[in-house]
Coordinates of N, CA and C in Angstrom, one line a residue:
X27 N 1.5 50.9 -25.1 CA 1.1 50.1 -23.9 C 0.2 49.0 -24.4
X28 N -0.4 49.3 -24.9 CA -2.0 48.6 -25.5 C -1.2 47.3 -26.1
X29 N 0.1 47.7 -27.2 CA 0.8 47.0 -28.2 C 1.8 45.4 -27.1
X30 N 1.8 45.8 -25.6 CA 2.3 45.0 -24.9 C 1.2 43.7 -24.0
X31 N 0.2 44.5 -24.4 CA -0.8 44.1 -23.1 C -1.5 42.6 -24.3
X32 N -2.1 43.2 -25.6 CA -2.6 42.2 -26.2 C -2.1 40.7 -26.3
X33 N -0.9 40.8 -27.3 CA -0.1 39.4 -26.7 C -0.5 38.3 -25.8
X34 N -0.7 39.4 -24.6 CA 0.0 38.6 -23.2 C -2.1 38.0 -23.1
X35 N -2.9 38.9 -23.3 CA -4.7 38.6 -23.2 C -5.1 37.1 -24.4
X36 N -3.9 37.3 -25.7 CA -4.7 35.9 -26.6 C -4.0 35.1 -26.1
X37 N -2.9 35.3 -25.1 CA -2.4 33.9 -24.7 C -3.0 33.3 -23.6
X38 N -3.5 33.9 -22.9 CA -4.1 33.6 -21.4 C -5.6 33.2 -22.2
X39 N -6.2 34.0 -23.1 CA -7.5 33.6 -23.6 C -7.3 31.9 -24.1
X40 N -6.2 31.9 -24.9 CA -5.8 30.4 -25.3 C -5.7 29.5 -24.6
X41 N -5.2 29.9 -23.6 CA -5.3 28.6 -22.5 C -6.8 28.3 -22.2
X42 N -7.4 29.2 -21.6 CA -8.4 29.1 -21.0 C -9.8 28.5 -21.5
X43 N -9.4 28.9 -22.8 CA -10.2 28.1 -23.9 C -9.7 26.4 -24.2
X44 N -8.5 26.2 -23.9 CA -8.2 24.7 -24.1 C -8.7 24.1 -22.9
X45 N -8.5 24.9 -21.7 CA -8.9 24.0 -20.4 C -10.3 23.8 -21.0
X46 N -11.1 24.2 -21.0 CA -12.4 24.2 -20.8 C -13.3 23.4 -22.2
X47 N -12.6 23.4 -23.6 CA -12.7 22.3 -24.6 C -12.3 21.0 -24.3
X48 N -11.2 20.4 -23.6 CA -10.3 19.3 -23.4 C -11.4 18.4 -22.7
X49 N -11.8 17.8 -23.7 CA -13.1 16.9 -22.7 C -12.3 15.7 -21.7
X50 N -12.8 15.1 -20.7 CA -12.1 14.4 -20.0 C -12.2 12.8 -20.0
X51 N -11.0 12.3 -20.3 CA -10.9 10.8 -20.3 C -10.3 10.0 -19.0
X52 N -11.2 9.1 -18.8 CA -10.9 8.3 -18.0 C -10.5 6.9 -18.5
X53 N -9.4 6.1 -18.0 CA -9.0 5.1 -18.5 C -9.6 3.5 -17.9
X54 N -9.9 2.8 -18.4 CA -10.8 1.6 -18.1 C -9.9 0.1 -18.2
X55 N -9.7 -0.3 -17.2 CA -9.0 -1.7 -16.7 C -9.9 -2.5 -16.5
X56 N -9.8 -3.5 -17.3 CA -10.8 -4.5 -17.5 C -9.5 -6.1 -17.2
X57 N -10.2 -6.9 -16.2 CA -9.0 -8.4 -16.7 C -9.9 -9.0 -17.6
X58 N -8.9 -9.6 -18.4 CA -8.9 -11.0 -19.4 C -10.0 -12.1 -18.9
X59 N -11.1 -12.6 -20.1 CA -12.3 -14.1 -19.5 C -11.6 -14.9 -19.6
X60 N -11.5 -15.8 -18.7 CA -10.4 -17.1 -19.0 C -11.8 -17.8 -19.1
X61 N -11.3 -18.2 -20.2 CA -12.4 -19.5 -20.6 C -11.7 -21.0 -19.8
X62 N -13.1 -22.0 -19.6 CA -12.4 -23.0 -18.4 C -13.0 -24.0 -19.6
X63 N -12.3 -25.5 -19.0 CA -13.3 -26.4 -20.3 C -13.3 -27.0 -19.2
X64 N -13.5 -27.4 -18.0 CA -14.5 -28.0 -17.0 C -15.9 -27.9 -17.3
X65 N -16.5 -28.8 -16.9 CA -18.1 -28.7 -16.7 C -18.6 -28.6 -15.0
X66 N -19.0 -27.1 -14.8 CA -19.6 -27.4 -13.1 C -20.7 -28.1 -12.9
X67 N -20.8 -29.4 -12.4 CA -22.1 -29.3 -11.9 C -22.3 -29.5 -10.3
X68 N -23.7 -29.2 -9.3 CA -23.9 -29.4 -8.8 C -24.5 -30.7 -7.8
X69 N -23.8 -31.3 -6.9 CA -24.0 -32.5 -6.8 C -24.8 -32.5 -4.9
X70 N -26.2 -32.6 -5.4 CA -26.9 -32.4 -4.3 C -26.4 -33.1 -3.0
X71 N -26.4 -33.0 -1.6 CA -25.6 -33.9 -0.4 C -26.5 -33.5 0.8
X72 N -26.3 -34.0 1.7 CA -27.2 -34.1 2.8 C -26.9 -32.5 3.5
X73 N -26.3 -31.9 3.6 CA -25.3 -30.8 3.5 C -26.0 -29.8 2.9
X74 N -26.2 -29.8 1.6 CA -26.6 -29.1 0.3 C -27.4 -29.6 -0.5
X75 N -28.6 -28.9 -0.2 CA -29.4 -29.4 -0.9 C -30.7 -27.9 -1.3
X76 N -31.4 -28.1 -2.1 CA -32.8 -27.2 -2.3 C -33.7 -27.6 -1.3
X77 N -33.6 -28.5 -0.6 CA -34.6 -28.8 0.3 C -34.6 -28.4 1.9
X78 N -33.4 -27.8 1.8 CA -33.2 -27.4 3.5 C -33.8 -25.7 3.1
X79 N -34.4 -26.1 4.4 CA -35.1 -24.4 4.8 C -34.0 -23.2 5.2
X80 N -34.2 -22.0 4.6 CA -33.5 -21.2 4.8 C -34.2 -19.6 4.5
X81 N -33.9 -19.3 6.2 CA -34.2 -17.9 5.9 C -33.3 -17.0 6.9
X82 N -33.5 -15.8 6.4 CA -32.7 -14.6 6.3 C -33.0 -13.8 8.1
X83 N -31.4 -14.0 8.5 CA -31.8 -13.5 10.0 C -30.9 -12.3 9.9
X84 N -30.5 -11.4 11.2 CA -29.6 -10.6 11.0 C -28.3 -11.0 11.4
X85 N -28.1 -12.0 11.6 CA -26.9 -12.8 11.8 C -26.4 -13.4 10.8
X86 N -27.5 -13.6 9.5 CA -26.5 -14.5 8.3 C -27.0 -13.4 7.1
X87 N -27.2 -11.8 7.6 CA -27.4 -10.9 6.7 C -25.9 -10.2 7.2
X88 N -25.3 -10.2 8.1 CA -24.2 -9.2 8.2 C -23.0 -9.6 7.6

């Protein structure tokens, strides 16, 4: 009996030991830098500018 039973214990031992070695990989999707040959710049306007006052209400925080 004993001669039946072993077998069947290193196999189940062998699994159990791979689950638990098998470190876990996760896969990483990254997109492509498209490089631009534009130059941005900013072109101040009555509109847009650093000099208009601006602060933080809960209406232009939502």
């Amino acid at each position: 009996m004993a001669s039946k039973l072993t077998p069947f214990l290193f196999r189940t031992a062998a699994r159990s030991t791979c689950r638990i070695a098998r470190p876990q990989i996760r896969a990483i999707s990254t997109s492509t830098v498209r490089p631009s040959s534009t130059l941005q710049v900013h072109r101040n306007t009555a509109d847009n500018n650093v000099e208009i006052p601006f602060k933080f209400t809960p209406q232009n925080e939502a």
